Short mmCIF file of C-alpha atoms in Angstrom, two decimals:
data_model
loop_
_atom_site.label_atom_id
_atom_site.label_comp_id
_atom_site.label_asym_id
_atom_site.label_seq_id
_atom_site.Cartn_x
_atom_site.Cartn_y
_atom_site.Cartn_z
CA MET A 30 -27.35 34.27 -10.24
CA ASN A 31 -30.52 32.13 -11.10
CA VAL A 32 -31.95 29.79 -7.91
CA ILE A 33 -34.03 27.43 -8.39
CA LYS A 34 -35.95 24.75 -5.74
CA ASP A 35 -36.45 21.47 -6.35
CA ASP A 36 -38.86 19.30 -4.59
CA THR A 37 -37.12 18.84 -1.46
CA GLU A 38 -36.35 22.52 -1.01
CA THR A 39 -33.04 22.31 -1.76
CA LYS A 40 -31.70 25.17 -3.24
CA ILE A 41 -29.59 25.20 -6.31
CA GLN A 42 -27.54 27.02 -7.45
CA CYS A 43 -26.79 27.89 -11.46
CA GLY A 44 -24.11 28.96 -13.47
CA LYS A 45 -22.74 29.11 -16.75
CA ILE A 46 -19.36 27.35 -18.03
CA ILE A 47 -17.17 29.72 -19.82
CA SER A 48 -14.45 28.21 -20.94
CA VAL A 49 -12.79 23.97 -20.80
CA ARG A 50 -8.83 23.37 -20.73
CA GLY A 51 -8.70 19.44 -21.00
CA SER A 52 -9.78 18.18 -16.90
CA VAL A 53 -10.02 22.31 -15.97
CA VAL A 54 -13.42 23.72 -15.98
CA ASP A 55 -14.01 27.54 -15.05
CA VAL A 56 -17.82 28.23 -14.70
CA ASN A 57 -19.16 32.26 -14.18
CA PHE A 58 -21.46 32.59 -11.24
CA ASP A 59 -23.37 36.14 -10.65
CA ASN A 60 -23.06 36.25 -7.40
CA ASN A 61 -22.51 34.10 -3.78
CA LEU A 62 -19.08 32.07 -5.59
CA PRO A 63 -19.43 28.17 -3.73
CA PRO A 64 -16.61 26.81 -1.26
CA ILE A 65 -14.27 24.89 -2.31
CA TYR A 66 -14.85 21.59 -2.57
CA THR A 67 -18.22 21.81 -3.96
CA LEU A 68 -19.16 19.35 -6.08
CA LEU A 69 -21.43 21.27 -9.74
CA ARG A 70 -22.69 19.03 -11.91
CA SER A 71 -23.34 19.67 -16.40
CA GLY A 72 -23.79 18.75 -18.87
CA LYS A 73 -26.38 16.59 -20.42
CA ASN A 74 -28.64 15.11 -17.65
CA LYS A 75 -24.95 16.55 -15.18
CA GLN A 76 -23.49 13.53 -15.15
CA VAL A 77 -20.08 15.18 -14.98
CA SER A 78 -19.29 16.54 -11.47
CA ILE A 79 -16.84 19.17 -11.17
CA GLU A 80 -14.75 20.27 -7.85
CA VAL A 81 -14.61 23.59 -7.36
CA LEU A 82 -10.04 23.98 -6.61
CA SER A 83 -10.23 28.11 -6.71
CA GLN A 84 -12.68 31.02 -6.65
CA LEU A 85 -10.35 33.38 -9.26
CA ASP A 86 -11.83 36.43 -8.54
CA ASP A 87 -15.68 37.73 -7.08
CA HIS A 88 -17.91 35.98 -10.31
CA THR A 89 -15.06 33.27 -11.32
CA VAL A 90 -14.97 29.76 -9.70
CA ARG A 91 -11.94 27.05 -11.57
CA GLY A 92 -12.46 22.95 -11.13
CA ILE A 93 -11.51 19.94 -11.82
CA ALA A 94 -13.94 17.79 -14.36
CA LEU A 95 -14.13 14.17 -11.88
CA ASN A 96 -15.40 12.53 -15.22
CA PRO A 97 -14.62 13.07 -18.76
CA THR A 98 -15.60 16.08 -19.88
CA GLN A 99 -16.44 15.10 -23.47
CA GLY A 100 -20.05 17.25 -25.43
CA LEU A 101 -19.09 20.32 -22.41
CA ALA A 102 -19.23 23.19 -24.45
CA ARG A 103 -19.54 27.52 -23.42
CA GLY A 104 -22.43 28.85 -22.79
CA MET A 105 -23.83 25.28 -20.73
CA VAL A 106 -25.90 25.27 -17.34
CA VAL A 107 -23.50 24.21 -14.04
CA GLN A 108 -26.30 23.31 -11.01
CA THR A 109 -24.73 23.10 -7.57
CA ASP A 110 -27.00 22.21 -4.61
CA GLY A 111 -23.61 23.92 -2.49
CA LYS A 112 -22.75 19.65 -0.71
CA LYS A 113 -19.22 18.31 -1.32
CA LEU A 114 -19.21 15.04 -3.06
CA THR A 115 -19.47 12.18 -0.32
CA VAL A 116 -19.69 8.45 -0.57
CA PRO A 117 -21.88 5.74 1.67
CA VAL A 118 -20.29 4.70 4.95
CA GLY A 119 -22.79 1.21 6.74
CA LYS A 120 -22.17 -2.84 6.89
CA ASN A 121 -24.28 -2.99 3.50
CA ILE A 122 -20.44 -1.41 2.13
CA LEU A 123 -19.19 -5.08 2.94
CA GLY A 124 -18.54 -6.85 0.19
CA ARG A 125 -18.93 -4.58 -2.70
CA MET A 126 -16.64 -2.22 -4.66
CA PHE A 127 -16.75 0.91 -5.66
CA ASP A 128 -15.86 4.09 -7.39
CA VAL A 129 -15.23 7.44 -6.54
CA PHE A 130 -18.16 8.96 -5.86
CA GLY A 131 -19.94 6.06 -3.86
CA ASN A 132 -21.55 4.39 -7.10
CA THR A 133 -20.72 0.74 -7.48
CA ILE A 134 -19.33 -1.25 -10.14
CA ASP A 135 -19.02 -4.81 -9.43
CA HIS A 136 -22.64 -5.35 -11.54
CA LEU A 137 -24.36 -6.18 -8.84
CA ASP A 138 -27.95 -4.96 -7.26
CA PRO A 139 -27.80 -1.83 -6.31
CA LEU A 140 -26.84 -0.55 -2.86
CA PRO A 141 -29.83 0.36 -0.69
CA GLU A 142 -30.16 4.34 0.84
CA GLY A 143 -28.06 4.77 3.15
CA GLU A 144 -26.05 6.92 5.36
CA ARG A 145 -23.18 8.89 2.96
CA ARG A 146 -20.50 11.31 4.37
CA ASN A 147 -18.67 13.95 3.20
CA ILE A 148 -15.10 12.76 1.84
CA HIS A 149 -13.35 16.12 3.47
CA GLN A 150 -12.46 14.91 7.31
CA SER A 151 -10.24 16.55 9.62
CA PRO A 152 -7.54 14.20 10.99
CA PRO A 153 -8.96 13.21 14.75
CA PRO A 154 -7.44 15.45 17.29
CA LEU A 155 -4.39 14.87 19.21
CA SER A 156 -6.40 14.23 22.72
CA LYS A 157 -7.82 10.81 20.77
CA ARG A 158 -5.35 9.58 19.54
CA ALA A 159 -3.62 5.98 21.01
CA VAL A 160 0.26 6.78 22.91
CA LYS A 161 1.14 2.91 23.07
CA SER A 162 2.67 1.08 20.45
CA GLU A 163 1.76 -2.54 19.16
CA ILE A 164 2.48 -4.92 16.86
CA PHE A 165 0.49 -5.78 13.69
CA GLU A 166 1.96 -9.77 12.50
CA THR A 167 1.58 -10.48 8.65
CA GLY A 168 2.45 -14.00 8.71
CA ILE A 169 5.41 -12.93 6.59
CA LYS A 170 9.28 -13.97 7.77
CA ALA A 171 10.49 -11.49 6.22
CA ILE A 172 8.48 -8.81 7.87
CA ASP A 173 7.52 -9.75 11.31
CA VAL A 174 11.40 -10.58 12.05
CA LEU A 175 13.22 -7.66 10.41
CA VAL A 176 10.63 -5.07 9.35
CA PRO A 177 7.63 -5.90 12.51
CA LEU A 178 4.71 -3.35 11.60
CA GLU A 179 2.28 -0.93 13.18
CA ARG A 180 -0.96 -1.38 14.54
CA GLY A 181 -2.53 1.58 13.32
CA GLY A 182 1.07 2.83 11.96
CA LYS A 183 1.38 3.50 7.99
CA ALA A 184 4.05 0.31 6.55
CA GLY A 185 5.68 1.74 2.67
CA LEU A 186 6.17 -0.92 0.00
CA PHE A 187 9.05 0.43 -2.28
CA GLY A 188 10.08 -1.26 -5.11
CA GLY A 189 10.01 -0.56 -9.16
CA ALA A 190 7.82 -1.96 -11.09
CA GLY A 191 7.54 -5.60 -11.98
CA VAL A 192 9.34 -6.48 -8.04
CA GLY A 193 6.21 -7.55 -6.76
CA LYS A 194 4.35 -5.54 -4.36
CA THR A 195 0.97 -5.65 -5.30
CA VAL A 196 1.20 -9.57 -4.96
CA LEU A 197 2.98 -8.71 -1.60
CA LEU A 198 -0.64 -6.23 -0.71
CA THR A 199 -2.58 -9.20 -1.94
CA GLU A 200 -0.93 -12.20 0.47
CA MET A 201 -1.17 -9.50 3.61
CA ILE A 202 -4.52 -8.91 2.77
CA HIS A 203 -5.02 -12.42 2.39
CA ASN A 204 -2.87 -13.02 5.89
CA MET A 205 -4.76 -10.50 7.72
CA VAL A 206 -8.51 -10.84 6.90
CA GLY A 207 -8.37 -15.33 7.22
CA LYS A 208 -7.11 -14.09 10.81
CA ASN A 209 -7.58 -10.61 12.53
CA LYS A 210 -11.94 -10.03 11.96
CA GLY A 211 -11.07 -6.43 11.58
CA VAL A 212 -11.92 -5.13 8.02
CA SER A 213 -10.28 -5.10 4.76
CA MET A 214 -9.98 -1.64 2.60
CA PHE A 215 -7.84 -1.67 -0.38
CA CYS A 216 -7.53 1.64 -2.57
CA GLY A 217 -6.57 1.45 -6.06
CA ILE A 218 -5.09 4.72 -7.20
CA GLY A 219 -4.25 4.77 -11.41
CA GLU A 220 -3.26 1.13 -11.49
CA ARG A 221 -4.40 -1.27 -14.52
CA SER A 222 -7.91 -2.03 -13.99
CA ARG A 223 -6.36 -5.79 -14.82
CA GLU A 224 -5.43 -5.83 -11.73
CA GLY A 225 -8.07 -4.44 -9.99
CA ASN A 226 -10.61 -7.34 -11.96
CA GLU A 227 -7.70 -9.71 -10.79
CA LEU A 228 -8.18 -9.36 -7.16
CA TYR A 229 -12.46 -9.20 -7.08
CA ASN A 230 -11.72 -12.26 -8.16
CA ALA A 231 -9.10 -13.83 -6.46
CA MET A 232 -10.55 -11.94 -2.89
CA LYS A 233 -13.75 -13.75 -3.97
CA ASP A 234 -12.78 -17.61 -4.85
CA ALA A 235 -10.66 -17.76 -1.47
CA ASP A 236 -14.19 -16.30 0.90
CA LEU A 237 -12.87 -12.80 2.06
CA LEU A 238 -15.03 -10.39 0.09
CA LYS A 239 -17.59 -10.70 3.33
CA ASP A 240 -15.62 -8.33 5.31
CA MET A 241 -13.48 -6.42 2.46
CA VAL A 242 -14.06 -3.00 0.64
CA MET A 243 -13.08 -1.79 -2.76
CA LEU A 244 -12.18 1.92 -4.69
CA PHE A 245 -10.76 2.53 -8.01
CA GLY A 246 -9.74 5.28 -9.44
CA GLN A 247 -8.03 3.39 -12.19
CA MET A 248 -5.25 4.98 -14.80
CA ASN A 249 -7.72 5.93 -17.73
CA GLU A 250 -9.86 7.70 -14.92
CA PRO A 251 -9.27 12.59 -14.94
CA PRO A 252 -6.57 13.29 -13.08
CA GLY A 253 -9.55 14.26 -10.76
CA ALA A 254 -10.62 11.13 -9.86
CA ARG A 255 -7.39 9.39 -9.08
CA PHE A 256 -7.21 12.47 -7.05
CA ARG A 257 -10.15 11.75 -4.51
CA VAL A 258 -10.19 8.42 -4.54
CA GLY A 259 -7.48 8.05 -1.64
CA HIS A 260 -10.26 10.64 0.46
CA ALA A 261 -13.70 7.79 0.06
CA ALA A 262 -11.64 4.77 0.59
CA LEU A 263 -10.71 6.59 3.89
CA THR A 264 -14.16 8.12 4.55
CA MET A 265 -15.25 4.75 4.22
CA ALA A 266 -12.34 3.51 6.95
CA GLU A 267 -12.97 5.74 9.87
CA TYR A 268 -16.88 5.60 9.71
CA PHE A 269 -15.62 1.00 10.76
CA ARG A 270 -13.66 2.49 12.89
CA ASP A 271 -14.77 5.40 15.11
CA ASP A 272 -18.46 3.83 14.60
CA GLU A 273 -17.84 0.21 15.08
CA HIS A 274 -14.43 0.37 16.85
CA ARG A 275 -13.26 -2.63 14.40
CA ASP A 276 -9.62 -2.49 13.14
CA VAL A 277 -9.43 -1.79 9.87
CA LEU A 278 -6.48 -2.66 7.31
CA LEU A 279 -6.21 -0.35 4.29
CA LEU A 280 -4.62 -1.25 1.77
CA ILE A 281 -3.14 1.45 -0.75
CA ASP A 282 -1.41 0.50 -3.96
CA ASN A 283 -0.52 2.65 -5.67
CA ILE A 284 0.62 6.30 -3.18
CA PHE A 285 2.84 7.13 -6.09
CA ARG A 286 -0.14 7.70 -8.44
CA PHE A 287 -2.63 9.55 -5.68
CA ILE A 288 1.04 11.96 -5.92
CA GLN A 289 1.28 12.11 -9.63
CA ALA A 290 -2.36 12.47 -10.05
CA GLY A 291 -1.29 16.03 -7.56
CA MET A 292 0.87 17.17 -10.28
CA GLU A 293 -1.63 17.04 -12.95
CA VAL A 294 -4.46 18.81 -11.37
CA SER A 295 -2.02 21.16 -10.26
CA GLY A 296 -0.52 21.46 -13.75
CA LEU A 297 -3.96 22.20 -15.17
CA MET A 298 -4.58 24.58 -12.90
CA GLY A 299 -1.43 26.47 -14.09
CA GLN A 300 0.45 26.06 -10.75
CA MET A 301 4.16 26.34 -11.35
CA PRO A 302 6.07 23.37 -10.55
CA SER A 303 8.52 22.83 -8.10
CA ARG A 304 11.19 20.28 -8.06
CA LEU A 305 11.34 17.35 -11.09
CA GLY A 306 7.94 18.83 -12.31
CA TYR A 307 6.61 18.01 -9.12
CA GLN A 308 3.43 20.34 -7.54
CA PRO A 309 4.60 23.42 -4.78
CA THR A 310 1.69 22.25 -2.96
CA MET A 311 3.27 17.91 -2.71
CA GLY A 312 3.89 17.58 1.02
CA THR A 313 0.91 19.75 2.42
CA GLU A 314 -2.24 17.22 -0.32
CA LEU A 315 0.35 14.06 1.31
CA SER A 316 -0.22 15.16 4.65
CA GLU A 317 -3.80 15.62 4.36
CA LEU A 318 -4.38 12.25 3.25
CA GLU A 319 -1.59 10.57 5.74
CA GLU A 320 -2.42 11.71 8.82
CA ARG A 321 -6.06 10.68 8.87
CA ILE A 322 -4.12 7.10 9.06
CA ALA A 323 -4.34 6.99 12.99
CA TYR A 324 -5.08 4.63 16.04
CA THR A 325 -7.42 6.35 17.72
CA ASP A 326 -9.01 4.84 21.17
CA ALA A 327 -12.47 4.02 19.01
CA GLY A 328 -9.72 1.92 16.89
CA SER A 329 -7.46 1.42 14.69
CA ILE A 330 -6.34 2.27 10.71
CA THR A 331 -3.37 0.38 9.81
CA SER A 332 -1.89 1.27 6.05
CA ILE A 333 -0.24 0.17 4.29
CA GLN A 334 1.20 1.46 1.32
CA ALA A 335 2.66 0.39 -2.30
CA VAL A 336 5.63 3.50 -3.29
CA TYR A 337 6.13 3.23 -7.44
CA VAL A 338 9.92 4.82 -6.61
CA PRO A 339 10.25 6.18 -10.50
CA ALA A 340 13.34 4.96 -12.03
CA ASP A 341 14.61 2.39 -8.85
CA ASP A 342 15.24 6.41 -7.34
CA LEU A 343 14.68 6.97 -3.56
CA THR A 344 16.16 10.52 -3.57
CA ASP A 345 13.18 10.86 -5.89
CA PRO A 346 10.52 13.94 -3.53
CA ALA A 347 7.76 11.70 -4.05
CA ALA A 348 9.63 8.87 -2.34
CA VAL A 349 11.34 10.95 0.33
CA HIS A 350 7.98 12.88 1.09
CA THR A 351 6.27 9.69 1.27
CA PHE A 352 9.55 8.27 3.80
CA SER A 353 8.31 11.20 6.08
CA HIS A 354 5.15 9.38 6.96
CA LEU A 355 6.03 6.51 7.46
CA SER A 356 6.22 3.50 10.70
CA ALA A 357 7.89 1.49 8.86
CA SER A 358 9.26 0.62 4.71
CA ILE A 359 9.96 -1.95 2.95
CA ALA A 360 12.12 -1.48 0.74
CA LEU A 361 11.96 -4.21 -2.46
CA SER A 362 14.41 -5.02 -4.78
CA ARG A 363 14.57 -6.34 -8.48
CA LYS A 364 18.20 -7.89 -8.19
CA LYS A 365 16.66 -10.11 -5.06
CA ALA A 366 13.60 -10.86 -7.46
CA SER A 367 16.12 -11.99 -10.82
CA GLU A 368 17.26 -14.23 -8.00
CA GLY A 369 13.70 -16.15 -7.19
CA LEU A 370 13.95 -14.93 -3.37
CA TYR A 371 10.55 -14.25 -2.81
CA PRO A 372 9.36 -12.44 -1.38
CA SER A 373 11.95 -9.86 -2.92
CA ILE A 374 12.57 -7.51 0.15
CA ASP A 375 16.18 -5.67 1.00
CA LEU A 376 16.45 -7.17 4.14
CA LEU A 377 19.47 -3.96 4.80
CA GLN A 378 17.42 -1.58 3.29
CA SER A 379 13.88 -1.73 5.21
CA ASN A 380 13.66 -0.78 8.71
CA SER A 381 10.80 0.09 10.79
CA LYS A 382 10.70 2.61 13.65
CA MET A 383 8.93 -0.37 15.71
CA ALA A 384 12.29 -3.01 15.72
CA THR A 385 13.22 -1.27 19.32
CA PRO A 386 13.77 -3.54 22.16
CA GLY A 387 10.74 -1.85 24.19
CA ILE A 388 8.46 -2.85 22.12
CA ILE A 389 9.46 -6.61 20.41
CA GLY A 390 11.96 -7.24 23.39
CA GLN A 391 15.22 -7.84 23.89
CA LYS A 392 15.63 -11.62 22.35
CA HIS A 393 13.85 -10.45 19.11
CA TYR A 394 15.94 -7.20 19.00
CA ASP A 395 19.03 -9.11 20.02
CA LEU A 396 18.32 -12.08 17.13
CA ALA A 397 17.24 -9.31 14.50
CA GLN A 398 20.65 -7.20 14.87
CA LYS A 399 22.49 -10.39 14.35
CA ILE A 400 20.70 -11.44 11.65
CA ARG A 401 21.69 -7.61 9.69
CA ALA A 402 24.70 -8.05 10.92
CA THR A 403 25.71 -11.90 9.18
CA LEU A 404 23.40 -10.12 6.09
CA ALA A 405 25.60 -7.59 6.30
CA GLN A 406 29.17 -9.19 6.63
CA TYR A 407 28.13 -11.43 3.55
CA GLU A 408 27.04 -7.80 1.17
CA GLU A 409 31.16 -7.00 2.42
CA LEU A 410 32.63 -10.61 0.76
CA LYS A 411 30.99 -10.30 -1.79
CA ASP A 412 33.07 -8.57 -4.02
CA ILE A 413 36.05 -11.26 -2.55
CA ILE A 414 34.26 -13.98 -3.30
CA SER A 415 32.93 -12.88 -7.37
CA MET A 416 36.81 -11.84 -8.17
CA LEU A 417 38.77 -14.46 -5.99
CA GLY A 418 36.58 -17.56 -4.31
CA MET A 419 35.37 -18.73 -1.74
CA GLU A 420 38.76 -20.75 -0.92
CA GLN A 421 40.47 -17.44 0.09
CA LEU A 422 38.49 -16.42 2.97
CA SER A 423 38.90 -17.08 6.21
CA VAL A 424 37.05 -20.55 8.19
CA GLN A 425 35.23 -17.83 10.07
CA ASP A 426 34.37 -15.61 7.04
CA ARG A 427 32.62 -18.54 5.30
CA ASN A 428 30.52 -19.52 7.54
CA VAL A 429 28.92 -16.17 8.17
CA VAL A 430 28.98 -16.93 4.61
CA ASN A 431 27.14 -20.34 4.71
CA ARG A 432 24.44 -18.58 7.77
CA ALA A 433 23.81 -15.19 5.60
CA ARG A 434 22.96 -17.37 2.36
CA ARG A 435 21.07 -20.18 4.29
CA ILE A 436 18.82 -16.74 5.89
CA GLU A 437 18.70 -15.62 2.75
CA ARG A 438 16.09 -18.48 1.81
CA PHE A 439 14.39 -19.21 4.70
CA LEU A 440 13.76 -15.72 4.84
CA THR A 441 11.56 -17.02 1.17
CA GLN A 442 8.25 -17.66 1.64
CA PRO A 443 5.17 -19.23 -1.11
CA PHE A 444 2.73 -17.60 -0.77
CA PHE A 445 -1.51 -17.50 -0.82
CA ALA A 446 -1.67 -15.26 -4.17
CA THR A 447 0.51 -16.52 -6.08
CA GLU A 448 -0.63 -20.23 -5.87
CA GLN A 449 -1.73 -20.68 -9.42
CA PHE A 450 0.72 -19.75 -10.46
CA SER A 451 4.11 -20.97 -8.38
CA GLY A 452 2.08 -24.36 -7.99
CA ILE A 453 3.49 -24.51 -4.20
CA LYS A 454 1.20 -23.94 -1.83
CA GLY A 455 1.20 -20.99 0.49
CA LYS A 456 2.38 -20.82 3.74
CA GLN A 457 1.03 -18.51 6.62
CA VAL A 458 3.86 -18.73 9.17
CA SER A 459 4.06 -17.41 12.79
CA LEU A 460 6.40 -14.74 14.81
CA LYS A 461 7.61 -17.01 17.01
CA ASP A 462 8.13 -20.59 14.17
CA ALA A 463 9.99 -17.74 12.34
CA LEU A 464 12.43 -16.55 15.06
CA ASP A 465 12.75 -19.97 15.69
CA GLY A 466 13.91 -21.31 12.51
CA CYS A 467 16.58 -17.73 12.48
CA GLU A 468 17.44 -18.99 15.74
CA ARG A 469 18.65 -22.16 14.66
CA ILE A 470 20.43 -21.47 11.46
CA LEU A 471 22.18 -18.51 13.15
CA ALA A 472 23.36 -21.55 15.45
CA ASP A 473 24.66 -23.58 12.37
CA GLU A 474 22.02 -26.24 13.41
CA PHE A 475 21.26 -27.14 10.20
CA LYS A 476 25.26 -26.53 8.56
CA ASP A 477 25.15 -30.21 7.20
CA TYR A 478 22.41 -29.16 4.09
CA PRO A 479 21.84 -28.33 1.17
CA GLU A 480 21.18 -24.49 1.08
CA SER A 481 18.49 -25.27 -1.72
CA ALA A 482 16.15 -27.21 1.44
CA PHE A 483 15.85 -23.69 2.80
CA TYR A 484 14.41 -22.42 -0.02
CA MET A 485 10.41 -21.59 0.27
CA ILE A 486 9.59 -23.30 2.96
CA GLY A 487 7.52 -22.23 6.14
CA SER A 488 8.49 -22.76 9.20
CA ILE A 489 12.32 -24.05 9.43
CA ASP A 490 11.03 -28.35 10.90
CA GLU A 491 9.45 -28.80 6.73
CA ILE A 492 13.45 -29.33 5.91
CA LYS A 493 13.02 -32.64 7.31
CA LYS A 494 9.52 -33.12 6.46
CA LYS A 495 11.89 -32.56 2.34
CA GLU A 496 13.47 -35.68 3.02
CA VAL A 497 16.60 -34.59 1.99
CA LYS A 498 19.26 -35.83 2.49
CA LYS A 499 22.41 -34.61 4.02
CA ASP A 500 25.67 -34.34 1.41
CA GLU A 501 28.64 -35.52 2.14
CA LYS A 502 30.23 -32.55 1.54
CA SER A 503 30.30 -29.62 3.25
CA PRO A 504 28.14 -26.97 1.84
CA VAL A 505 31.85 -24.98 1.95
CA LYS A 506 33.36 -27.61 -0.40
CA LYS A 507 30.37 -27.54 -2.57
CA GLU A 508 30.79 -23.26 -2.40
CA THR A 509 34.42 -23.63 -3.65
CA GLU A 510 34.25 -27.08 -6.46
CA LYS A 511 31.92 -24.43 -8.42
CA GLU A 512 33.49 -21.08 -8.06
CA LYS A 513 36.80 -23.35 -9.75
#
């Protein structure tokens, strides 16, 4: 082993590369192997960073490269100062965009020197965790009424490609940063570079960057970078929670890509795959990340995570493992999206453990149950309607169908995030207004208004502002004629 000292008296340990296979690099050290998670540097100007993931024998470590490994060759010198991967923390990171190493990637002035922290931190102990449950209002009707989120909890957005996960996350950032005085963090794991660029510009135009931090490990980066960017984002979020006692909203897009990166790393490291090709350590790796998201006596990190569901199959191991960590699950439906009902939330598939009388109150709970029952009845009647038409239904069933269709349309909402595409001004609706609207629809107060009047409005009183003329024929008769 060669040990050299640099100007700051840090001991630098040297080794030699003995093999490079894609992102996996094996390095030989004479003795004193570097510990797991130590960062090694090699290549021209030491630009390739390698994180040690296993010690193969007394002289060899195997690591995963966090940069592309072009230019590395056998026999090249590898140096390490014994430190792990660190990222900057502090107030000066607000409004900036970073990569997994904590380097700024927004083409602005370099970040001034400041405190850096190791990305591998332990979750907060149980003694420091808060035991009370609080609701986290989003300003989105469908979520606040039927799937209330928990402050300091984890909510999952489940859906296949193209059903609106990223748009819903962007809308939540807009509503949270504008309304709460907390910090918003966006962590892009394995997503498209175009989406990161669009989000950055959208946040800049909306003047929301000043209370926001962005981290990206994009899909064109090696699996090692995508695998570690979530830990880097949590380290920054923990600073604002523990040191500044602020509430943090952490948005992760997409947690499935974290699992996928772990699967790639596991395969490259030579581990035997488990069910459906996933890594055998998937449960542990996901827990290491998720358990750091918590509500402590200092503050809270509330996380909303987009979860890509492979082939829309909710029994996929990635979706199942993610479910076990969540306090709320918001399932997005392709069928709803195709009908133009945005946000395309499947209200019967989505659920929240916060929806109990003790937390949201008896009145809200009863109303939510009544809405679910109405929508479930409508779902059962759909087959009869498609085969025999509305006229075969009893008067009672027709009323159920009319209420359900109005509720479905009332729970659509124009988003600030889509103003430029839809031309409809975005709206944020308070929980009180959302509950009031649902209650009045279920009481048949608006049964003479056409269904279209309920589509893409904010509070229920906007129906009257639309100056919609009441139809001479009842909606049931109109529906019957349509079926004929």
